[in-house]
Amino acid sequence: MTETALDLRTERAEAAAADWLVRVQAGGLTVAQGLAFARWLGEPAHRAVFDRLEVLWLDLDEVAVLRRPSVVPLSPARPQPRRTPA
């Protein structure tokens, strides 16, 4: 297999893995989709690509959690009315 053909095959596997990952994460695969996914995942190269993307997906979820503010900002203080000297 030429390098170009291998690159194209890898690109296709990565695109399919990304598509499956989004569908699996969204939930609600039909029985037919679940069977198709299992067949696709049965290919060792597909499994490797899917596993790599799934780890990346989970890592990105962790980054998103870390970027959330941990402290809720307080509302700005209201200016106190000025007291006039008595």
XYZ file of C-alpha atoms in Angstrom:
86
model
C 0.000 0.000 0.000
C 1.373 3.391 -0.906
C 1.809 6.114 1.680
C -0.930 8.183 0.047
C -3.389 5.287 0.162
C -2.476 4.663 3.802
C -2.992 8.349 4.634
C -6.393 8.322 2.924
C -7.389 5.160 4.777
C -6.300 6.723 8.082
C -8.212 9.933 7.340
C -11.343 7.944 6.567
C -10.990 5.902 9.752
C -10.514 9.094 11.797
C -13.553 10.739 10.213
C -15.671 7.649 10.847
C -14.386 7.403 14.430
C -15.290 11.045 15.064
C -18.756 10.465 13.634
C -19.283 7.369 15.791
C -17.954 9.119 18.880
C -20.408 11.990 18.500
C -23.285 9.583 17.972
C -22.315 7.382 20.918
C -21.858 10.381 23.221
C -25.245 11.764 22.162
C -26.828 8.448 23.086
C -29.864 6.845 21.588
C -28.271 4.581 18.969
C -30.825 2.337 17.368
C -30.255 -1.410 17.476
C -29.144 -1.326 13.840
C -26.735 1.546 14.540
C -25.351 -0.278 17.584
C -24.724 -3.377 15.492
C -23.079 -1.317 12.741
C -20.890 0.388 15.337
C -19.886 -2.965 16.842
C -18.971 -4.294 13.380
C -16.965 -1.167 12.597
C -15.233 -1.309 15.980
C -14.316 -4.951 15.371
C -11.550 -3.810 13.033
C -8.404 -3.339 15.195
C -7.340 -0.187 13.334
C -10.792 1.326 13.837
C -10.742 0.431 17.541
C -7.349 2.135 17.958
C -8.508 5.337 16.259
C -11.777 5.390 18.193
C -10.024 4.810 21.526
C -7.573 7.633 20.808
C -10.372 10.072 19.967
C -12.395 9.010 22.990
C -9.443 9.765 25.295
C -9.088 13.178 23.647
C -12.844 13.818 24.105
C -12.632 12.961 27.810
C -9.519 15.114 28.238
C -11.343 18.057 26.672
C -14.216 17.557 29.120
C -11.713 17.789 31.976
C -10.242 20.993 30.557
C -13.715 22.501 30.285
C -14.369 21.717 33.948
C -11.058 23.276 34.961
C -11.812 26.449 33.030
C -15.155 27.022 34.751
C -14.989 29.636 37.456
C -15.023 27.988 40.844
C -16.271 31.117 42.605
C -19.505 32.792 41.698
C -18.826 36.489 41.223
C -20.630 38.692 43.686
C -22.987 41.317 42.431
C -21.463 44.780 42.491
C -21.898 46.568 45.789
C -24.592 49.192 45.852
C -23.361 52.643 46.642
C -24.269 53.676 50.158
C -26.365 56.829 50.441
C -24.368 59.807 51.619
C -25.164 60.982 55.050
C -25.580 64.649 55.510
C -24.071 66.211 58.624
C -26.678 66.915 61.242
